[in-house]
mmCIF file of C-alpha atoms and ligand atoms in Angstrom:
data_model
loop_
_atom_site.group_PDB
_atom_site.id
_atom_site.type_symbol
_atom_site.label_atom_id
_atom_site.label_comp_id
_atom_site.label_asym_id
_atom_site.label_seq_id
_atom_site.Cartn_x
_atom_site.Cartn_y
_atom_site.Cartn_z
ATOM 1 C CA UNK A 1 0.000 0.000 0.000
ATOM 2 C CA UNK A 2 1.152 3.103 -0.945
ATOM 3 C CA UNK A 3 -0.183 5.143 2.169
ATOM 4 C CA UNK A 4 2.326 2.655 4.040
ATOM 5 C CA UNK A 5 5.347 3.887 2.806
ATOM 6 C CA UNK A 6 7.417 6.557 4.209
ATOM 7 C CA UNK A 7 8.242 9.356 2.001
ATOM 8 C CA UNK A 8 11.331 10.825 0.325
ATOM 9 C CA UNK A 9 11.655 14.059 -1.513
ATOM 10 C CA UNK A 10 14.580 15.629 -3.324
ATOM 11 C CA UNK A 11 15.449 18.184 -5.659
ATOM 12 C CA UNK A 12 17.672 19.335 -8.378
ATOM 13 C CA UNK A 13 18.043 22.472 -10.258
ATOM 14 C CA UNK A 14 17.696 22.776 -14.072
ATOM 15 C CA UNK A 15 21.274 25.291 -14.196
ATOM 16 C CA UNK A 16 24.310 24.078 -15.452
ATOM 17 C CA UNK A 17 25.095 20.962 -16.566
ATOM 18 C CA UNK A 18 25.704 18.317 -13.492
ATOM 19 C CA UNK A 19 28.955 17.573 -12.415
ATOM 20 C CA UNK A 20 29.746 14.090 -11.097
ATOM 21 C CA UNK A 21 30.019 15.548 -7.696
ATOM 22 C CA UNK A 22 25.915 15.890 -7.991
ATOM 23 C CA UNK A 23 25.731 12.383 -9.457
ATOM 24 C CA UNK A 24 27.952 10.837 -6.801
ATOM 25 C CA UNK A 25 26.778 13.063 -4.076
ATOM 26 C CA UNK A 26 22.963 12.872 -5.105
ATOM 27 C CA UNK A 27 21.353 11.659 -7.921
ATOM 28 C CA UNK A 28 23.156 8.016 -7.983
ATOM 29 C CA UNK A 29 22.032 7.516 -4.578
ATOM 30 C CA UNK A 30 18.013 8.437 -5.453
ATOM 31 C CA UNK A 31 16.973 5.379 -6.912
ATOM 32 C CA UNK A 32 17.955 2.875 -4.102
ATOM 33 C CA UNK A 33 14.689 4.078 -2.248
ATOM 34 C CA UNK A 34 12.846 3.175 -5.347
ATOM 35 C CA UNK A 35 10.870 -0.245 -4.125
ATOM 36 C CA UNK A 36 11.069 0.542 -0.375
ATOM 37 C CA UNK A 37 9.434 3.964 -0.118
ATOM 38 C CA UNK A 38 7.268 6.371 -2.048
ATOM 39 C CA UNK A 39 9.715 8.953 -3.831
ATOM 40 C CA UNK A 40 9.548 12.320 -5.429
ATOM 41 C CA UNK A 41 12.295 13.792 -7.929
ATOM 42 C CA UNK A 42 11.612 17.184 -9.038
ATOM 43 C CA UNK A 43 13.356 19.320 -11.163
ATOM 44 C CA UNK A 44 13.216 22.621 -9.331
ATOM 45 C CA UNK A 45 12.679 25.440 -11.937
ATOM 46 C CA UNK A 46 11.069 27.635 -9.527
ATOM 47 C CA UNK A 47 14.221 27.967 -7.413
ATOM 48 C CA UNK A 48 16.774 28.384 -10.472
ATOM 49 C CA UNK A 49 15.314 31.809 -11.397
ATOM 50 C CA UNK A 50 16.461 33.013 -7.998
ATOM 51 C CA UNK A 51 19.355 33.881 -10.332
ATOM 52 C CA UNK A 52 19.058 35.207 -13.739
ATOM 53 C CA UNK A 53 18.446 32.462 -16.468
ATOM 54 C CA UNK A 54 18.245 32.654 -20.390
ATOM 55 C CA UNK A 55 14.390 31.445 -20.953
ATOM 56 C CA UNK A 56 15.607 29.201 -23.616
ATOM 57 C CA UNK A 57 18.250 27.320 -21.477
ATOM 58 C CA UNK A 58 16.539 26.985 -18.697
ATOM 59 C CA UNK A 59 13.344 24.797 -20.753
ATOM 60 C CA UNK A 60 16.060 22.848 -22.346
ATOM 61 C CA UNK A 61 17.613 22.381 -18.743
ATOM 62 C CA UNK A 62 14.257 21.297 -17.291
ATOM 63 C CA UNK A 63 14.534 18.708 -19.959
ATOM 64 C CA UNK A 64 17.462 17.225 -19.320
ATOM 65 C CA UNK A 65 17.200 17.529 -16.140
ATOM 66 C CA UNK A 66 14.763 15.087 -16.371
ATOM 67 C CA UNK A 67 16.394 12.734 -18.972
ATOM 68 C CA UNK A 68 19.295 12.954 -16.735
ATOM 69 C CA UNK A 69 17.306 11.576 -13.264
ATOM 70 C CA UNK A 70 15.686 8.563 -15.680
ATOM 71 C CA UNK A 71 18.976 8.001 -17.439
ATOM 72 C CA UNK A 72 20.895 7.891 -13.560
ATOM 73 C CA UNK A 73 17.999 4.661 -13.203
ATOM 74 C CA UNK A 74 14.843 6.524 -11.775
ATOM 75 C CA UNK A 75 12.017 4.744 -13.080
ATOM 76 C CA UNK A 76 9.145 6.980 -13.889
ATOM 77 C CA UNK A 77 6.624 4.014 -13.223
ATOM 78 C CA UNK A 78 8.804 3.920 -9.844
ATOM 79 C CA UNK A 79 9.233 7.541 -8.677
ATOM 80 C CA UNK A 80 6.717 10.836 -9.197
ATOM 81 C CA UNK A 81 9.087 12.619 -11.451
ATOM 82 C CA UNK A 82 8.181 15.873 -12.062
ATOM 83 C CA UNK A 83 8.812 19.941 -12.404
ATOM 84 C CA UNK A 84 7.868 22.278 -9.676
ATOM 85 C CA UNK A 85 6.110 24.797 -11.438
ATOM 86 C CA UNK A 86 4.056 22.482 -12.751
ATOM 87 C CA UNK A 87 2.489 22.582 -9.115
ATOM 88 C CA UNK A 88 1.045 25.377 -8.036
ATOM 89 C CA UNK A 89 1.097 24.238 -4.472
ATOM 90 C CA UNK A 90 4.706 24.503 -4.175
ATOM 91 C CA UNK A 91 4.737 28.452 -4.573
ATOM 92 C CA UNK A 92 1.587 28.719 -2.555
ATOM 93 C CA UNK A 93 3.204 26.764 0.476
ATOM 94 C CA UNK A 94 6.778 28.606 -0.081
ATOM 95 C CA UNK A 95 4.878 31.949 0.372
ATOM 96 C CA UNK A 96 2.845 30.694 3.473
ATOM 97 C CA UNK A 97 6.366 29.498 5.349
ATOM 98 C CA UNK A 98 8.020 32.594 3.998
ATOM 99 C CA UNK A 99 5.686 33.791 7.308
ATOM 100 C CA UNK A 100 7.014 31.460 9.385
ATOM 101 C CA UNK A 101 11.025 31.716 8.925
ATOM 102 C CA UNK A 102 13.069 34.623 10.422
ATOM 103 C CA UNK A 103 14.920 36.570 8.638
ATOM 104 C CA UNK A 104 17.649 35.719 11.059
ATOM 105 C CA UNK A 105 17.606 32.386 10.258
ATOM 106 C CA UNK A 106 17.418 33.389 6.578
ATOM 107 C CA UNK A 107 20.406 35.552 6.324
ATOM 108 C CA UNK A 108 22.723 32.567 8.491
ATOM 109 C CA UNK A 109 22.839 30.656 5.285
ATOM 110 C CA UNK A 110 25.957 29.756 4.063
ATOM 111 C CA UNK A 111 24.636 29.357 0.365
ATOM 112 C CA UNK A 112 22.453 33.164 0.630
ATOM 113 C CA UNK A 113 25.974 34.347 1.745
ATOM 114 C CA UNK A 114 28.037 32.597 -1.060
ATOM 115 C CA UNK A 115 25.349 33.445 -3.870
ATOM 116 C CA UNK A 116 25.055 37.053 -2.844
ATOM 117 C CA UNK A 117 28.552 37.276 -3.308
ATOM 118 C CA UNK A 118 28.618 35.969 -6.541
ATOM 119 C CA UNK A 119 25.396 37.469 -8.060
ATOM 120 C CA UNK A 120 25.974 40.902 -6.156
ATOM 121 C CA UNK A 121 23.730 42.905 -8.885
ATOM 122 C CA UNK A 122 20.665 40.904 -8.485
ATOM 123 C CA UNK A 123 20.417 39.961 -4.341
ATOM 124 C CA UNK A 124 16.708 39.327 -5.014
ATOM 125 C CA UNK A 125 14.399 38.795 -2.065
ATOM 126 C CA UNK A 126 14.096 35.105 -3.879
ATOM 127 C CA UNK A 127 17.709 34.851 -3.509
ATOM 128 C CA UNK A 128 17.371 35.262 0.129
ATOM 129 C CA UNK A 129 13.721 33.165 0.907
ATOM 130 C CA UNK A 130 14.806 29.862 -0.973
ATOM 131 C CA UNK A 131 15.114 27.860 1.905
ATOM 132 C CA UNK A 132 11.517 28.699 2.908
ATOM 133 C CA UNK A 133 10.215 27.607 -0.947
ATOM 134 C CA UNK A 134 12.473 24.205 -0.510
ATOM 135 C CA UNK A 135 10.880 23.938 3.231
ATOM 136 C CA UNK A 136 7.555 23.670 1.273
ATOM 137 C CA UNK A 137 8.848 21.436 -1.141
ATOM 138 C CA UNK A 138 9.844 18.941 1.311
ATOM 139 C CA UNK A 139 6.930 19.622 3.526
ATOM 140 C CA UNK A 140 4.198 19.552 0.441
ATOM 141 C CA UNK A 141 4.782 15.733 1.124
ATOM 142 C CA UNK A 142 5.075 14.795 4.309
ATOM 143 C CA UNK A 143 8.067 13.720 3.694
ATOM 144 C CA UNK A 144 10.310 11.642 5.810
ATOM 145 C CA UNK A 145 13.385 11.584 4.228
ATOM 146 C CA UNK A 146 15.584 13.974 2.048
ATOM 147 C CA UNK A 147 18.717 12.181 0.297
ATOM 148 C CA UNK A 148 20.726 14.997 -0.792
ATOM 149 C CA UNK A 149 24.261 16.133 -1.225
ATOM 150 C CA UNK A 150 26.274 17.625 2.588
ATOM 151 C CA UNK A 151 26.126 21.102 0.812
ATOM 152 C CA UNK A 152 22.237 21.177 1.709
ATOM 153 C CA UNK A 153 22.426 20.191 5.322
ATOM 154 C CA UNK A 154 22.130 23.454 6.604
ATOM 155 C CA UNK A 155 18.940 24.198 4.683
ATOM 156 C CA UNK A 156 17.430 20.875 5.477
ATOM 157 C CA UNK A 157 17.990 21.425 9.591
ATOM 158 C CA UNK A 158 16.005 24.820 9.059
ATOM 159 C CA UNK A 159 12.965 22.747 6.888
ATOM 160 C CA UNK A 160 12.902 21.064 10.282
ATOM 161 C CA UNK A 161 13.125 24.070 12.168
ATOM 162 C CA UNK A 162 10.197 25.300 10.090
ATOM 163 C CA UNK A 163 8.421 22.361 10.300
ATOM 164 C CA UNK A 164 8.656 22.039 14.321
ATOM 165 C CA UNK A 165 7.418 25.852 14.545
ATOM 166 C CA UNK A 166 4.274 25.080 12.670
ATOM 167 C CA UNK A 167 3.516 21.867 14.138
ATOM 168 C CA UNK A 168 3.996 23.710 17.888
ATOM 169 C CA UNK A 169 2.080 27.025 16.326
ATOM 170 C CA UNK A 170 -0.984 24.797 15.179
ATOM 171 C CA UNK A 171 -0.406 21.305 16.188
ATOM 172 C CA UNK A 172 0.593 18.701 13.960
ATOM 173 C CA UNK A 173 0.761 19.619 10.663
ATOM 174 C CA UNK A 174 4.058 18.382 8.885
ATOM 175 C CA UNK A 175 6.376 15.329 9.170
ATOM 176 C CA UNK A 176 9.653 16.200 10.327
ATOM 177 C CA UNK A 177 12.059 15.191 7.812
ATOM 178 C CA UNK A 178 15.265 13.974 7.902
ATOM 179 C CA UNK A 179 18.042 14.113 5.991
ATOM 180 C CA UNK A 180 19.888 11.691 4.285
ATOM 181 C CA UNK A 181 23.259 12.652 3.460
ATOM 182 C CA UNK A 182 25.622 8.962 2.678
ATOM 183 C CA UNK A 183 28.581 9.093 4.265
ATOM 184 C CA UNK A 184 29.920 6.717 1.614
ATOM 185 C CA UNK A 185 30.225 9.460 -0.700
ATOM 186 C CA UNK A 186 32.289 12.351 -0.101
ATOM 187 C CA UNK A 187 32.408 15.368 -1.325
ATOM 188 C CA UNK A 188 33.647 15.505 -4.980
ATOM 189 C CA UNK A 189 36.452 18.436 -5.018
ATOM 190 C CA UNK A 190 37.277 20.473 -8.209
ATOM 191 C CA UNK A 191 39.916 19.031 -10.200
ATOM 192 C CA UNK A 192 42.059 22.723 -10.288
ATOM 193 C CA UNK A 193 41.502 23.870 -7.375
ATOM 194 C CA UNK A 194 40.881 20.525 -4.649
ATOM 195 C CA UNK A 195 40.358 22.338 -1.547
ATOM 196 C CA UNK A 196 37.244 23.786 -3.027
ATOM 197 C CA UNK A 197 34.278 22.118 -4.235
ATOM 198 C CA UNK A 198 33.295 20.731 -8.193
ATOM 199 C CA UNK A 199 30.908 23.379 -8.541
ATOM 200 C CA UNK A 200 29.007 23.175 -11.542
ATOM 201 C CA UNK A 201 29.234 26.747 -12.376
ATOM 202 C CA UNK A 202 32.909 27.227 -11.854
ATOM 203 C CA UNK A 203 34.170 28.943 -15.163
ATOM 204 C CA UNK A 204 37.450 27.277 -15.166
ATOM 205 C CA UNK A 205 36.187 23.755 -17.102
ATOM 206 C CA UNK A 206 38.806 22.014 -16.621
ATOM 207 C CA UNK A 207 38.372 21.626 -12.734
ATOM 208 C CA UNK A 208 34.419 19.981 -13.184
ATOM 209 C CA UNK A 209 33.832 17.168 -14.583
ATOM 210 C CA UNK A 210 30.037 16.818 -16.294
ATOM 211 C CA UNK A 211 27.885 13.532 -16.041
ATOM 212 C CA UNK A 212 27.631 14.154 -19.959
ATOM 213 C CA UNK A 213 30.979 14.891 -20.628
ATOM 214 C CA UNK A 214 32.530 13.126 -23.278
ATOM 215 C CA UNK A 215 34.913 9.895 -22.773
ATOM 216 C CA UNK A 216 37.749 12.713 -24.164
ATOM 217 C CA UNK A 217 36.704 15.527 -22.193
ATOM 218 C CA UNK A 218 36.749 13.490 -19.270
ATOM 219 C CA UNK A 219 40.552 11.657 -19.458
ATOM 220 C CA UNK A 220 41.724 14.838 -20.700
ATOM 221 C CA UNK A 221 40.537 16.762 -17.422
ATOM 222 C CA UNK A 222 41.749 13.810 -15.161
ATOM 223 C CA UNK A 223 45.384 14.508 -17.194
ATOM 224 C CA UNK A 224 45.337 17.901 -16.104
ATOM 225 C CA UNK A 225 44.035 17.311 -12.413
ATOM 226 C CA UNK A 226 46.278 19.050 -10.065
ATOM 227 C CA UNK A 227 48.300 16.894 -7.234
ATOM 228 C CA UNK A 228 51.322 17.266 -5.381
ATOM 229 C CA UNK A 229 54.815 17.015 -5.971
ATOM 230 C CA UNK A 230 55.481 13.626 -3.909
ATOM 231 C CA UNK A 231 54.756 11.112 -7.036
ATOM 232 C CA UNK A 232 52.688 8.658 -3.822
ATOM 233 C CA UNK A 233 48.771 7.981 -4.299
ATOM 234 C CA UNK A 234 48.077 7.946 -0.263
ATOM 235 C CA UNK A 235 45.112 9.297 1.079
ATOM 236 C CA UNK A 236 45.823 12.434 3.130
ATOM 237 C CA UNK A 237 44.603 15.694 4.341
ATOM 238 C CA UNK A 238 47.646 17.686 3.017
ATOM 239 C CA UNK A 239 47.169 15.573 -0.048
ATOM 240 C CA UNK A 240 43.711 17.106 -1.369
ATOM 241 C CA UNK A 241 44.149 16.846 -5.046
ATOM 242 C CA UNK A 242 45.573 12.955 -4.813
ATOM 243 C CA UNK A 243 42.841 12.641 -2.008
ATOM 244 C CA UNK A 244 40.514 13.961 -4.241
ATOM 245 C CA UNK A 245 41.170 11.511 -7.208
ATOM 246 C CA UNK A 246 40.918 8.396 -4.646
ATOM 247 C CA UNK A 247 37.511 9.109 -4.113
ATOM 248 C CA UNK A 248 36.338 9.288 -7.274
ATOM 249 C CA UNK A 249 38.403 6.434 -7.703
ATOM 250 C CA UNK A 250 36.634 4.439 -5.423
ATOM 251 C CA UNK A 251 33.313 5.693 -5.955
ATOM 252 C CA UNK A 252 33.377 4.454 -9.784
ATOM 253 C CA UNK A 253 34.716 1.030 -8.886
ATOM 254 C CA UNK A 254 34.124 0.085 -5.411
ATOM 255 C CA UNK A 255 38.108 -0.396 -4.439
ATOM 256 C CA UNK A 256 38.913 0.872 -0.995
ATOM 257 C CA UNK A 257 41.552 3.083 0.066
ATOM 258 C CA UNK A 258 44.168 0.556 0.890
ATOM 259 C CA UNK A 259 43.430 -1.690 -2.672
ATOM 260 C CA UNK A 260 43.748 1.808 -4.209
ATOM 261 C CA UNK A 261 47.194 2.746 -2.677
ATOM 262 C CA UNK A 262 48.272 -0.961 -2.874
ATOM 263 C CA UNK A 263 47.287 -0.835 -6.657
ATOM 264 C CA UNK A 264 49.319 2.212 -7.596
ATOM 265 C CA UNK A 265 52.307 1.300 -5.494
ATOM 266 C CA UNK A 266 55.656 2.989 -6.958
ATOM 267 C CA UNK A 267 53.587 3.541 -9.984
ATOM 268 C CA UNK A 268 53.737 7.631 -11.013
ATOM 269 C CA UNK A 269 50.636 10.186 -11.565
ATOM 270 C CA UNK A 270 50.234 9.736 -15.065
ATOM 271 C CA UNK A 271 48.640 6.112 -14.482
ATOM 272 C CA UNK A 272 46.610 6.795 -11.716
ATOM 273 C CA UNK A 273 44.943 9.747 -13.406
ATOM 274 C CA UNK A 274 44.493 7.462 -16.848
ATOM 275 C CA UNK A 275 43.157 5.133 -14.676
ATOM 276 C CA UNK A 276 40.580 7.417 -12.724
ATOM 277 C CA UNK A 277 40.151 8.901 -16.307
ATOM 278 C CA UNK A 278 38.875 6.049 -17.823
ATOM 279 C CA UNK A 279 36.894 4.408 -14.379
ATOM 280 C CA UNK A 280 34.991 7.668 -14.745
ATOM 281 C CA UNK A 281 34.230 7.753 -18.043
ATOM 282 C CA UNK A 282 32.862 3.635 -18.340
ATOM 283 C CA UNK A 283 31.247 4.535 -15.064
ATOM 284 C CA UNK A 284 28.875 7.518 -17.133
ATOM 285 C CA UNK A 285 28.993 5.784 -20.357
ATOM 286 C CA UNK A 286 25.472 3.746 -20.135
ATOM 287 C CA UNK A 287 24.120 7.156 -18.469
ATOM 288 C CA UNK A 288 25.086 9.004 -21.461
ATOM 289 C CA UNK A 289 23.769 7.066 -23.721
ATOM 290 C CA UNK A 290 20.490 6.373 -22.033
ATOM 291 C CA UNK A 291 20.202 10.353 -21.791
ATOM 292 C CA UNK A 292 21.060 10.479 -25.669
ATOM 293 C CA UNK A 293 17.631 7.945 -26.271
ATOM 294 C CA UNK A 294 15.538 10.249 -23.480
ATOM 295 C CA UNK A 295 15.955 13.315 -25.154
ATOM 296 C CA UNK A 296 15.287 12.202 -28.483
ATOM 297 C CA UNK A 297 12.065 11.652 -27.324
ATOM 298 C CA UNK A 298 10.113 15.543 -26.161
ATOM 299 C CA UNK A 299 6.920 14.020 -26.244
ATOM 300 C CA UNK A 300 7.683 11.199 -23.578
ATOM 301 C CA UNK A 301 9.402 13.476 -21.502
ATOM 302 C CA UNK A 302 6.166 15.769 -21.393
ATOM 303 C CA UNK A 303 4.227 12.733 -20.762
ATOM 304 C CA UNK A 304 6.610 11.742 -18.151
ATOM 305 C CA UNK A 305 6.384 15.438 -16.441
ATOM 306 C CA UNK A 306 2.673 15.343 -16.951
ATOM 307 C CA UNK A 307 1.717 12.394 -14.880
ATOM 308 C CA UNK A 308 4.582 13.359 -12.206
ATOM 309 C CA UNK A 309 2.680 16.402 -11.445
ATOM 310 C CA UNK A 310 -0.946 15.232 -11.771
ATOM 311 C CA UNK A 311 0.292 12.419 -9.092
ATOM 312 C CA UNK A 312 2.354 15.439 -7.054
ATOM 313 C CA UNK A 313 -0.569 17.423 -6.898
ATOM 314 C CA UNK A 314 -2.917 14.953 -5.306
ATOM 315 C CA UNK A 315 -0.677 14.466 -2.523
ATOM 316 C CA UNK A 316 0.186 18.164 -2.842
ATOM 317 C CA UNK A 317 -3.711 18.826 -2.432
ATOM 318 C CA UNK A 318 -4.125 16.736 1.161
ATOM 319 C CA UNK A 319 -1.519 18.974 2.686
ATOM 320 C CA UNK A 320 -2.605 22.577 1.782
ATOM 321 C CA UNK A 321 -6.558 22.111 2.661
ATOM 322 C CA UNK A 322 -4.753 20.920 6.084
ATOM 323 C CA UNK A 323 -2.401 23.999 6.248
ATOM 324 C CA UNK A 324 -5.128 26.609 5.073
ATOM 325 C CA UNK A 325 -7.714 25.008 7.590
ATOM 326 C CA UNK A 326 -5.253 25.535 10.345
ATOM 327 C CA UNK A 327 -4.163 28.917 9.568
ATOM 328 C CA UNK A 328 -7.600 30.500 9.632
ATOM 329 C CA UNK A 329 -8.028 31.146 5.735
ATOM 330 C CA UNK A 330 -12.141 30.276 4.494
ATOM 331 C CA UNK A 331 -12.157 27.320 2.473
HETATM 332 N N1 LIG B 401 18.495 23.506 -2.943
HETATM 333 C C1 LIG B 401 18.768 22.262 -3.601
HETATM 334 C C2 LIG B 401 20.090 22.379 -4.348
HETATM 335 O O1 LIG B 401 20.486 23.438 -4.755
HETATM 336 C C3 LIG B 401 17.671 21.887 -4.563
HETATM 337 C C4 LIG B 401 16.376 21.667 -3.867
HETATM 338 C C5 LIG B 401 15.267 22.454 -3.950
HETATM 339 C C6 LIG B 401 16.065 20.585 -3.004
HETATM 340 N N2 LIG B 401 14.267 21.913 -3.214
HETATM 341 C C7 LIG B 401 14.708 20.780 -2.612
HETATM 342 C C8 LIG B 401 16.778 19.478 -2.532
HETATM 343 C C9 LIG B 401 14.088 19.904 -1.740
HETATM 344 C C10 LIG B 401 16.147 18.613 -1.651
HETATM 345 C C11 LIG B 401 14.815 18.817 -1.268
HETATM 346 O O2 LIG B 401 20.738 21.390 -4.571
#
């Protein structure tokens, strides 16, 4: 029975092409709660226009955002795929908790601070309530748990702040989610730069590596990848970029640390990265391809969104006339 199941919820953002820090991080992690629990992927358009977008880009984004959660194995007869402004509920909710978060809480965020650095001539008032709109998102649903990447903690620990405040403010109304953040997966660093992390919009390409990046692309980045000047694959704090390279290492083929550093004993750089290189690039090879089919098909994919949302919006639907009962507003 569906009612049975707990919930999870996650989101990603149609800007910028995905780097395999999101895949490892995030997306290749969704569809293992596939059979056990009912689960919502959402493409979060809403949200991406908290920073300027060509209109264009971001529809063809919202595609392939799509393609790219089937083509990572989410089975749309499995999961409620589906884009956020597609239901209404989501924008309704986001303003309603907008009342309920303080702007102290609001202007804490590590990501407000780091964006409003970056996009200093447009620090919208979207900009600064996007934790309240992703609050609702998760909320919408009941959900129970969020897999996401470590970057979102912080927002997801104030959706259960929110959540807690409403439920004391008017009993309970919301599950309290929680987050689920592997610890199997670190964080994927940037290839240039490996104390900072692959960030899909960094404008030096040659530190991110895409999930759709060509098998070329890819081994030529790895080349490049910046290490350290003790020729020894150990992993080590005060060995980021070689640390760095492990872990995606091991995340593409499943060898541990100690197989790893057994593996490229006395053996220089240049094999390890060819080797990382190529793990990498079989690793995305069937997702490429599979996103190749997907988007060669616009009218599944709108099929595909269409039923996500009609299915969203009924669960959507049980949680507002709850929320605007409580809150006073005439039905
Ligand atoms: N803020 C998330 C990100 O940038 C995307 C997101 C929006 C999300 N709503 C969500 C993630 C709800 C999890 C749950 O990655």
């Amino acid at each position: 029975m569906l009612a049975d199941k707990k919930i999870v919820f996650s989101g990603v953002q149609p800007s910028g092409n995905l780097t395999i820090g999101n895949y490892l991080g995030a997306i290749k992690n969704f569809s293992r709660f596939s059979e056990d629990y009912k689960t919502f992927y959402c493409v979060v358009d809403l949200h991406a226009i908290t920073v300027r977008q060509v209109p264009a880009e971001l529809r063809r984004r919202t595609y392939e955002t799509l393609a790219l959660y089937m083509a990572c194995g989410l089975d749309e007869k499995k999961n409620t795929l589906f884009v956020q402004s597609h239901v209404p509920a989501h924008a309704e909710l986001g303003w309603i908790l907008d009342c309920y978060t303080m702007f102290g809480e609001l202007s804490r965020m590590t990501q407000f601070k780091d964006k409003s650095q970056k996009h200093a001539e447009n620090i919208n008032a979207g900009l600064f309530t996007y934790p309240a709109l992703m609050a609702a998102d998760i909320l919408l649903y009941q959900t129970d748990v969020v897999p996401t990447g470590v970057d979102q903690k912080q927002h997801l620990e104030l959706a259960r702040d929110i959540a807690e405040r409403f439920n004391q403010v008017y009993g309970d109304t919301f599950t309290v989610p929680e987050s689920y953040i592997p610890t199997d997966t670190m964080k994927i660093m940037s290839l240039q730069e490996p104390t900072a992390k692959m960030s899909k919009s960094d404008p030096n390409d040659n530190a991110v590596v895409r999930i759709l990046d060509s098998k070329d692309d890819i081994m030529r980045k790895f080349k490049k990848a910046v290490t350290d000047s003790e020729a020894s694959v150990r992993f080590s704090e005060d060995k980021p970029g070689v640390s760095n390279l492990m872990t995606i290492y091991h995340a593409f083929t499943g060898k541990s640390f100690e197989d790893i550093e057994r593996e490229f004993d006395g053996r220089g750089y240049g094999d390890f990265k060819m080797a990382v290189g190529e793990a990498c690039a079989d690793g995305l090879a069937p997702v490429r391809e599979e996103f190749a089919r997907l988007m060669a098909d616009k009218a599944h994919l709108e099929s595909v969104m269409k039923n996500g949302a009609d299915e969203a919006a009924y669960y959507a639907r049980k949680t507002m006339s709850k929320v605007r009962r409580k809150i006073g507003f005439v039905n």
